[in-house]
Amino acid sequence: MTNDTATDTPKEVSLDEALRMAIELHQNRQLEGAEQLYRRILEVAPDHPDALHLLGMAMHATGRSEEGVASIERAIALQPDFPGFHLNLGNIHAGNLDNARATLAYERALQLAPGSADLYNNLGALYRAEKRHEEGRQAYLRAIELDPNHLNAHNNMGLLLSDLGDVKGAITYYCRSIELMPGHPDGRKLLGMTYYTMGKIDEAAEVFRQWLDEEPDHPMARHMHAACSGQDVPDRAPDNYVEYTFDRFADSFETQLNERLQYRAPQLCADMLARHLPPPARQFVVLDAGCGTGLCGPLIAPWSRVLGGVDLSRGMIDHAKTKGVYTDLYKAELTEFLRESPGQWDVVLSADTLCYFGDLTALMGASGTSVRPGGTLVFTVEALEDAGDTPFRILPNGRYAHARHHLERTLADAGFDVLEITRETLRQEGGNPVVGWLVAARRRA
């Protein structure tokens, strides 16, 4: 690597070219390779502000936010008047729920770039998180004044107005975002979900129908239209819908669930394990089935001699790696993965994943193949109560709810004996409790 703009030999590249290569790796989520290249650049040019800034972003993306902040602060010390460094420093603090430091970073960036609609939009999101609604509203209005076509500011204003109960106002902003960029999914998704939360399921279905007419192959449009209309309902959420949804959700997943939805499923599953396993001594081969960002991992690691995680979303797996507790992580469809690992697991745990399956027959059969005789299966599903003979039902939010008798039948057919089923609140949604079944079963010998 050279310090000029021309290569000396075919094997050497300039700093500029190395930085371009690192950024490409970074954009493709090849974070380890990007970080290595940033560090090599800094070996040659220790005070390269762009490399320091981007290294900090890569470290944050792999779960090392404190190191990332330190690297970005070094970049700021070298180039204090570049607003982008302050913007991304604020984004990291905001992602870590350190709103005071995030606000300081955004305000400094605004001093340097007072005409930035992006900064006002981000500041509005902070104010919304702190329930400083009027300040948030003013920040979004300023973002839209600076850039009348700012898609995120329109969507975020809609979310804020929904928080305040101004559903009509929210719908106005979502419709405007659809006008601005008809092919962008966020406005349509938010508009449809707003109608859903109002109980206007037919209107939600119409939003998704129009979207589906324009984009017949869009996974969210197709699945959510089925969920709201009851037409062409699949037996489980399609793989491309799950991948699409959770790859986009991965970076904000833990903040959304823990801070806003009072998410309890991982802790409930861990507590259920504690009731049906001996004291933890790292003695079992354990699978976190639908591991997501790895929220269950630290809770079940004490029982795990081997801890595997499987998920369909690459973005989720990238975050799970940062927990540092998984022996192996696999990107795969869950039923097929279990079917192809016969007798491999002493314990399989699945928190808030089976709600994306309707008919559980195939999945339970695969679990019966995968769990060793005498092994334990623990999972949650959303509860379909007073179901009569109905085994499961798709909900307008795109997930499935299950009748207790469907769980008992599919478990028995797959070779499991039920140990315990309890009715629990899994999380809050729209201010209301989401009730589910927490289940433990033992594979018959």
Tab-separated table of N, CA and C in Angstrom, residues 176-242:
chain	number	residue	atom	x	y	z
A	176	ARG	N	-48.379	10.979	1.710
A	176	ARG	CA	-47.426	11.860	1.031
A	176	ARG	C	-46.128	11.114	0.733
A	177	SER	N	-45.663	10.282	1.658
A	177	SER	CA	-44.421	9.535	1.408
A	177	SER	C	-44.599	8.568	0.243
A	178	ILE	N	-45.800	7.998	0.113
A	178	ILE	CA	-46.068	7.105	-1.020
A	178	ILE	C	-46.052	7.892	-2.326
A	179	GLU	N	-46.598	9.108	-2.303
A	179	GLU	CA	-46.551	9.964	-3.493
A	179	GLU	C	-45.108	10.297	-3.868
A	180	LEU	N	-44.273	10.542	-2.849
A	180	LEU	CA	-42.882	10.915	-3.113
A	180	LEU	C	-42.103	9.781	-3.750
A	181	MET	N	-42.339	8.566	-3.265
A	181	MET	CA	-41.584	7.425	-3.776
A	181	MET	C	-42.493	6.202	-3.780
A	182	PRO	N	-43.280	6.044	-4.822
A	182	PRO	CA	-44.261	4.955	-4.840
A	182	PRO	C	-43.647	3.570	-4.676
A	183	GLY	N	-42.417	3.391	-5.141
A	183	GLY	CA	-41.806	2.071	-5.055
A	183	GLY	C	-41.149	1.764	-3.728
A	184	HIS	N	-41.117	2.744	-2.808
A	184	HIS	CA	-40.477	2.525	-1.513
A	184	HIS	C	-41.481	1.888	-0.552
A	185	PRO	N	-41.085	0.838	0.167
A	185	PRO	CA	-42.070	0.083	0.952
A	185	PRO	C	-42.500	0.735	2.252
A	186	ASP	N	-41.695	1.634	2.828
A	186	ASP	CA	-41.972	2.058	4.198
A	186	ASP	C	-43.316	2.761	4.335
A	187	GLY	N	-43.627	3.681	3.420
A	187	GLY	CA	-44.886	4.403	3.526
A	187	GLY	C	-46.082	3.477	3.456
A	188	ARG	N	-46.047	2.541	2.523
A	188	ARG	CA	-47.176	1.612	2.381
A	188	ARG	C	-47.294	0.715	3.614
A	189	LYS	N	-46.162	0.231	4.086
A	189	LYS	CA	-46.192	-0.623	5.274
A	189	LYS	C	-46.775	0.141	6.463
A	190	LEU	N	-46.288	1.366	6.698
A	190	LEU	CA	-46.757	2.142	7.843
A	190	LEU	C	-48.225	2.525	7.701
A	191	LEU	N	-48.645	2.854	6.485
A	191	LEU	CA	-50.052	3.185	6.273
A	191	LEU	C	-50.935	1.970	6.555
A	192	GLY	N	-50.541	0.822	6.024
A	192	GLY	CA	-51.308	-0.395	6.272
A	192	GLY	C	-51.353	-0.750	7.750
A	193	MET	N	-50.211	-0.647	8.441
A	193	MET	CA	-50.175	-0.996	9.853
A	193	MET	C	-50.947	0.018	10.694
A	194	THR	N	-50.998	1.275	10.261
A	194	THR	CA	-51.801	2.263	10.986
A	194	THR	C	-53.278	1.903	10.919
A	195	TYR	N	-53.751	1.553	9.736
A	195	TYR	CA	-55.138	1.106	9.628
A	195	TYR	C	-55.377	-0.130	10.504
A	196	TYR	N	-54.402	-1.051	10.521
A	196	TYR	CA	-54.532	-2.255	11.348
A	196	TYR	C	-54.677	-1.895	12.823
A	197	THR	N	-53.823	-1.001	13.320
A	197	THR	CA	-53.892	-0.637	14.741
A	197	THR	C	-55.191	0.100	15.077
A	198	MET	N	-55.801	0.752	14.079
A	198	MET	CA	-57.103	1.400	14.277
A	198	MET	C	-58.245	0.384	14.244
A	199	GLY	N	-57.936	-0.848	13.900
A	199	GLY	CA	-58.983	-1.844	13.735
A	199	GLY	C	-59.657	-1.799	12.384
A	200	LYS	N	-59.098	-1.000	11.454
A	200	LYS	CA	-59.671	-0.891	10.108
A	200	LYS	C	-58.951	-1.880	9.184
A	201	ILE	N	-59.291	-3.149	9.371
A	201	ILE	CA	-58.571	-4.217	8.677
A	201	ILE	C	-58.856	-4.190	7.180
A	202	ASP	N	-60.081	-3.867	6.805
A	202	ASP	CA	-60.405	-3.809	5.369
A	202	ASP	C	-59.582	-2.722	4.670
A	203	GLU	N	-59.437	-1.570	5.341
A	203	GLU	CA	-58.630	-0.493	4.747
A	203	GLU	C	-57.171	-0.913	4.649
A	204	ALA	N	-56.667	-1.616	5.671
A	204	ALA	CA	-55.291	-2.115	5.619
A	204	ALA	C	-55.126	-3.082	4.451
A	205	ALA	N	-56.095	-3.985	4.295
A	205	ALA	CA	-56.019	-4.947	3.200
A	205	ALA	C	-55.989	-4.240	1.846
A	206	GLU	N	-56.750	-3.145	1.727
A	206	GLU	CA	-56.779	-2.407	0.462
A	206	GLU	C	-55.429	-1.764	0.170
A	207	VAL	N	-54.754	-1.232	1.207
A	207	VAL	CA	-53.415	-0.667	1.013
A	207	VAL	C	-52.479	-1.737	0.457
A	208	PHE	N	-52.504	-2.911	1.073
A	208	PHE	CA	-51.597	-3.972	0.639
A	208	PHE	C	-52.012	-4.535	-0.724
A	209	ARG	N	-53.330	-4.509	-1.029
A	209	ARG	CA	-53.771	-4.976	-2.347
A	209	ARG	C	-53.233	-4.064	-3.443
A	210	GLN	N	-53.329	-2.753	-3.221
A	210	GLN	CA	-52.813	-1.819	-4.218
A	210	GLN	C	-51.312	-1.990	-4.402
A	211	TRP	N	-50.620	-2.191	-3.303
A	211	TRP	CA	-49.166	-2.414	-3.356
A	211	TRP	C	-48.883	-3.696	-4.140
A	212	LEU	N	-49.654	-4.740	-3.857
A	212	LEU	CA	-49.455	-6.023	-4.537
A	212	LEU	C	-49.751	-5.912	-6.023
A	213	ASP	N	-50.757	-5.115	-6.385
A	213	ASP	CA	-51.050	-4.921	-7.809
A	213	ASP	C	-49.864	-4.290	-8.533
A	214	GLU	N	-49.185	-3.373	-7.863
A	214	GLU	CA	-48.050	-2.686	-8.476
A	214	GLU	C	-46.768	-3.511	-8.412
A	215	GLU	N	-46.609	-4.298	-7.368
A	215	GLU	CA	-45.409	-5.126	-7.199
A	215	GLU	C	-45.835	-6.541	-6.821
A	216	PRO	N	-46.256	-7.343	-7.780
A	216	PRO	CA	-46.817	-8.668	-7.474
A	216	PRO	C	-45.853	-9.605	-6.747
A	217	ASP	N	-44.561	-9.358	-6.866
A	217	ASP	CA	-43.593	-10.266	-6.250
A	217	ASP	C	-43.014	-9.726	-4.945
A	218	HIS	N	-43.527	-8.589	-4.455
A	218	HIS	CA	-42.955	-8.036	-3.232
A	218	HIS	C	-43.384	-8.896	-2.041
A	219	PRO	N	-42.428	-9.432	-1.272
A	219	PRO	CA	-42.788	-10.393	-0.212
A	219	PRO	C	-43.663	-9.794	0.877
A	220	MET	N	-43.416	-8.542	1.267
A	220	MET	CA	-44.240	-7.961	2.324
A	220	MET	C	-45.639	-7.656	1.821
A	221	ALA	N	-45.745	-7.122	0.617
A	221	ALA	CA	-47.069	-6.837	0.062
A	221	ALA	C	-47.910	-8.105	-0.013
A	222	ARG	N	-47.316	-9.193	-0.493
A	222	ARG	CA	-48.064	-10.443	-0.663
A	222	ARG	C	-48.490	-11.022	0.687
A	223	HIS	N	-47.553	-11.082	1.641
A	223	HIS	CA	-47.885	-11.719	2.917
A	223	HIS	C	-48.881	-10.876	3.717
A	224	MET	N	-48.657	-9.563	3.752
A	224	MET	CA	-49.543	-8.722	4.551
A	224	MET	C	-50.939	-8.611	3.923
A	225	HIS	N	-51.032	-8.690	2.602
A	225	HIS	CA	-52.364	-8.732	1.989
A	225	HIS	C	-53.085	-10.009	2.405
A	226	ALA	N	-52.366	-11.125	2.401
A	226	ALA	CA	-52.980	-12.380	2.849
A	226	ALA	C	-53.415	-12.274	4.308
A	227	ALA	N	-52.575	-11.661	5.143
A	227	ALA	CA	-52.882	-11.563	6.569
A	227	ALA	C	-54.111	-10.707	6.825
A	228	CYS	N	-54.249	-9.612	6.096
A	228	CYS	CA	-55.362	-8.684	6.344
A	228	CYS	C	-56.637	-9.062	5.597
A	229	SER	N	-56.489	-9.706	4.453
A	229	SER	CA	-57.674	-10.045	3.655
A	229	SER	C	-58.183	-11.453	3.921
A	230	GLY	N	-57.290	-12.325	4.436
A	230	GLY	CA	-57.670	-13.726	4.611
A	230	GLY	C	-57.656	-14.510	3.321
A	231	GLN	N	-57.126	-13.932	2.252
A	231	GLN	CA	-57.082	-14.597	0.951
A	231	GLN	C	-55.696	-15.186	0.693
A	232	ASP	N	-55.675	-16.408	0.147
A	232	ASP	CA	-54.411	-17.064	-0.230
A	232	ASP	C	-53.442	-17.108	0.952
A	233	VAL	N	-53.939	-17.493	2.113
A	233	VAL	CA	-53.110	-17.524	3.322
A	233	VAL	C	-52.162	-18.717	3.259
A	234	PRO	N	-50.847	-18.500	3.383
A	234	PRO	CA	-49.902	-19.620	3.370
A	234	PRO	C	-49.873	-20.325	4.726
A	235	ASP	N	-49.374	-21.570	4.737
A	235	ASP	CA	-49.271	-22.312	5.989
A	235	ASP	C	-48.186	-21.757	6.904
A	236	ARG	N	-47.288	-20.954	6.352
A	236	ARG	CA	-46.289	-20.259	7.169
A	236	ARG	C	-45.817	-19.047	6.387
A	237	ALA	N	-45.213	-18.108	7.101
A	237	ALA	CA	-44.689	-16.926	6.430
A	237	ALA	C	-43.600	-17.343	5.452
A	238	PRO	N	-43.648	-16.884	4.211
A	238	PRO	CA	-42.644	-17.286	3.221
A	238	PRO	C	-41.236	-16.846	3.627
A	239	ASP	N	-40.256	-17.622	3.183
A	239	ASP	CA	-38.866	-17.319	3.532
A	239	ASP	C	-38.479	-15.909	3.112
A	240	ASN	N	-38.883	-15.499	1.900
A	240	ASN	CA	-38.446	-14.185	1.426
A	240	ASN	C	-39.072	-13.057	2.234
A	241	TYR	N	-40.275	-13.273	2.777
A	241	TYR	CA	-40.876	-12.277	3.669
A	241	TYR	C	-40.089	-12.172	4.967
A	242	VAL	N	-39.739	-13.321	5.545
A	242	VAL	CA	-38.986	-13.317	6.811
A	242	VAL	C	-37.616	-12.675	6.621
